[in-house]
GROMACS .gro file of C-alpha atoms in nm:
model
  156
    1MET     CA    1  15.863   4.788   3.223
    2SER     CA    2  16.173   4.907   3.207
    3THR     CA    3  16.273   5.091   3.551
    4LYS     CA    4  16.307   5.427   3.256
    5SER     CA    5  15.998   5.357   3.114
    6ALA     CA    6  15.831   5.354   3.406
    7ARG     CA    7  15.997   5.688   3.560
    8ASN     CA    8  15.929   5.855   3.237
    9LYS     CA    9  15.599   5.797   3.336
   10LYS     CA   10  15.534   5.881   3.650
   11GLU     CA   11  15.720   6.192   3.600
   12ALA     CA   12  15.435   6.248   3.262
   13ILE     CA   13  15.116   6.166   3.576
   14LYS     CA   14  15.267   6.418   3.782
   15MET     CA   15  15.345   6.739   3.475
   16ILE     CA   16  14.936   6.701   3.492
   17GLN     CA   17  14.875   6.884   3.783
   18GLU     CA   18  14.563   6.809   4.037
   19GLU     CA   19  14.234   6.992   3.993
   20PHE     CA   20  14.059   7.192   4.241
   21ALA     CA   21  13.762   7.157   4.256
   22ALA     CA   22  13.538   7.550   4.494
   23SER     CA   23  13.180   7.416   4.695
   24GLY     CA   24  12.973   7.589   4.861
   25ARG     CA   25  12.876   7.987   4.838
   26VAL     CA   26  12.928   8.162   4.543
   27ASN     CA   27  13.183   8.412   4.701
   28PRO     CA   28  13.004   8.759   4.670
   29HIS     CA   29  13.360   8.888   4.512
   30ILE     CA   30  13.284   8.709   4.161
   31TYR     CA   31  12.941   8.861   4.186
   32TYR     CA   32  13.197   9.191   4.169
   33SER     CA   33  13.396   9.075   3.889
   34TYR     CA   34  13.092   9.004   3.653
   35PHE     CA   35  12.942   9.332   3.688
   36LYS     CA   36  13.174   9.452   3.724
   37ALA     CA   37  13.291   9.307   3.358
   38MET     CA   38  12.942   9.405   3.261
   39GLY     CA   39  13.003   9.774   3.302
   40ILE     CA   40  12.907   9.950   3.630
   41LEU     CA   41  12.673  10.231   3.476
   42LEU     CA   42  12.471   9.904   3.304
   43PHE     CA   43  12.429   9.755   3.585
   44LEU     CA   44  12.322  10.118   3.711
   45LEU     CA   45  12.071  10.135   3.505
   46PHE     CA   46  11.959   9.810   3.484
   47ILE     CA   47  11.856   9.852   3.896
   48ALA     CA   48  11.708  10.160   3.880
   49PHE     CA   49  11.484  10.028   3.562
   50PHE     CA   50  11.405   9.726   3.763
   51ILE     CA   51  11.288   9.940   4.057
   52GLY     CA   52  11.168  10.156   3.811
   53ASN     CA   53  10.910   9.869   3.693
   54SER     CA   54  10.841   9.771   4.053
   55ILE     CA   55  10.665  10.039   4.183
   56ALA     CA   56  10.507  10.091   3.916
   57THR     CA   57  10.324   9.749   3.966
   58VAL     CA   58  10.217   9.821   4.228
   59GLY     CA   59  10.152  10.164   4.199
   60ARG     CA   60   9.898  10.017   3.973
   61SER     CA   61   9.762   9.788   4.171
   62LEU     CA   62   9.727   9.987   4.458
   63TRP     CA   63   9.546  10.304   4.164
   64LEU     CA   64   9.278  10.006   4.067
   65SER     CA   65   9.244   9.961   4.449
   66ASP     CA   66   9.160  10.299   4.521
   67TRP     CA   67   8.962  10.307   4.195
   68SER     CA   68   8.757   9.973   4.304
   69ASP     CA   69   8.681  10.134   4.665
   70GLU     CA   70   8.605  10.465   4.631
   71THR     CA   71   8.223  10.583   4.651
   72ILE     CA   72   8.026  10.595   4.392
   73SER     CA   73   7.700  10.887   4.405
   74ASN     CA   74   7.464  10.886   4.128
   75GLY     CA   75   7.667  10.734   3.915
   76THR     CA   76   7.927  10.971   3.877
   77SER     CA   77   8.273  10.980   4.056
   78ILE     CA   78   8.336  11.211   4.357
   79HIS     CA   79   8.661  11.294   4.291
   80MET     CA   80   8.748  11.205   3.890
   81SER     CA   81   8.573  11.041   3.649
   82SER     CA   82   8.596  10.678   3.509
   83PHE     CA   83   8.781  10.811   3.198
   84GLN     CA   84   9.058  11.028   3.413
   85ARG     CA   85   9.079  10.713   3.630
   86LEU     CA   86   9.130  10.460   3.340
   87GLY     CA   87   9.386  10.715   3.188
   88ILE     CA   88   9.616  10.768   3.467
   89TYR     CA   89   9.582  10.378   3.479
   90GLY     CA   90   9.737  10.365   3.138
   91LEU     CA   91   9.940  10.547   3.153
   92ILE     CA   92  10.126  10.389   3.507
   93GLY     CA   93  10.077  10.018   3.284
   94ILE     CA   94  10.246  10.189   3.004
   95LEU     CA   95  10.593  10.322   3.178
   96GLU     CA   96  10.532   9.910   3.419
   97THR     CA   97  10.585   9.805   3.043
   98ILE     CA   98  10.892  10.091   2.907
   99CYS     CA   99  11.096  10.052   3.264
  100LEU     CA  100  11.019   9.674   3.236
  101PHE     CA  101  11.164   9.684   2.897
  102LEU     CA  102  11.461   9.916   2.919
  103ALA     CA  103  11.561   9.740   3.233
  104ASN     CA  104  11.582   9.370   3.000
  105VAL     CA  105  11.749   9.619   2.643
  106PHE     CA  106  12.032   9.713   2.970
  107LEU     CA  107  12.093   9.337   3.102
  108VAL     CA  108  12.080   9.256   2.823
  109THR     CA  109  12.382   9.483   2.694
  110GLY     CA  110  12.525   9.423   3.036
  111GLY     CA  111  12.608   9.081   2.980
  112ILE     CA  112  12.724   9.072   2.636
  113ASN     CA  113  12.959   9.306   2.703
  114ALA     CA  114  13.071   9.077   3.011
  115SER     CA  115  13.109   8.793   2.801
  116LEU     CA  116  13.301   9.028   2.530
  117ASN     CA  117  13.517   9.122   2.873
  118LEU     CA  118  13.539   8.826   3.017
  119HIS     CA  119  13.626   8.595   2.741
  120ASN     CA  120  13.794   8.775   2.532
  121PRO     CA  121  14.128   8.754   2.775
  122LEU     CA  122  14.120   8.415   2.828
  123ILE     CA  123  14.063   8.318   2.437
  124ASN     CA  124  14.343   8.521   2.350
  125ASN     CA  125  14.621   8.419   2.654
  126LEU     CA  126  14.498   8.090   2.541
  127LEU     CA  127  14.574   8.182   2.234
  128ARG     CA  128  14.944   8.274   2.271
  129SER     CA  129  14.970   7.971   2.602
  130PRO     CA  130  15.344   7.766   2.527
  131LEU     CA  131  15.359   7.396   2.403
  132GLN     CA  132  15.412   7.334   2.740
  133PHE     CA  133  15.042   7.444   2.881
  134PHE     CA  134  14.930   7.191   2.609
  135ASP     CA  135  15.092   6.921   2.754
  136THR     CA  136  15.042   6.937   3.111
  137THR     CA  137  14.695   7.076   3.086
  138PRO     CA  138  14.434   6.801   2.968
  139LEU     CA  139  14.288   6.859   2.718
  140GLY     CA  140  13.920   6.857   2.882
  141ARG     CA  141  14.013   7.024   3.147
  142ILE     CA  142  14.019   7.350   2.812
  143LEU     CA  143  13.736   7.317   2.683
  144ASN     CA  144  13.553   7.265   3.011
  145ARG     CA  145  13.658   7.639   3.103
  146THR     CA  146  13.651   7.811   2.699
  147GLY     CA  147  13.369   7.611   2.586
  148LYS     CA  148  12.953   7.544   2.551
  149VAL     CA  149  12.878   7.181   2.603
  150SER     CA  150  12.583   7.231   2.431
  151PHE     CA  151  12.746   7.407   2.165
  152ILE     CA  152  13.011   7.126   2.066
  153GLN     CA  153  12.787   6.826   2.086
  154LEU     CA  154  12.645   7.083   1.763
  155ILE     CA  155  12.961   7.160   1.588
  156LYS     CA  156  12.953   6.726   1.588
   0.00000   0.00000   0.00000
């Protein structure tokens, strides 16, 4: 091998930048960036309805506990009828279900927004990159940043 071809090979190897892998905890700024891409309003609505669901779950358990601890005199409740207690228990259960459903709707909608807001600029920049970028960046590194491995395996 001539010295010229060895030098060209070393230059080609130097063109490919070494990859950096971070380790440890995820930086809180990453979470903030995701929630910002998700939409702060959708994130806050998700949190609010999730907290509402948790409160309704605890409230339903407390209501059932209070109902079971109630003393019965002559076969009837002292404070409320069983029908009224069952109705309130059912309403709390319906409220719990609605809060959980809405929390999931806002979470899924926010996740779709976040994926669009994070990946569309990445794809646009990748498609508008100069050819030198593709010469210096291994194809596996590009696919690792842009594609899902399981989806790529399905295409084959």
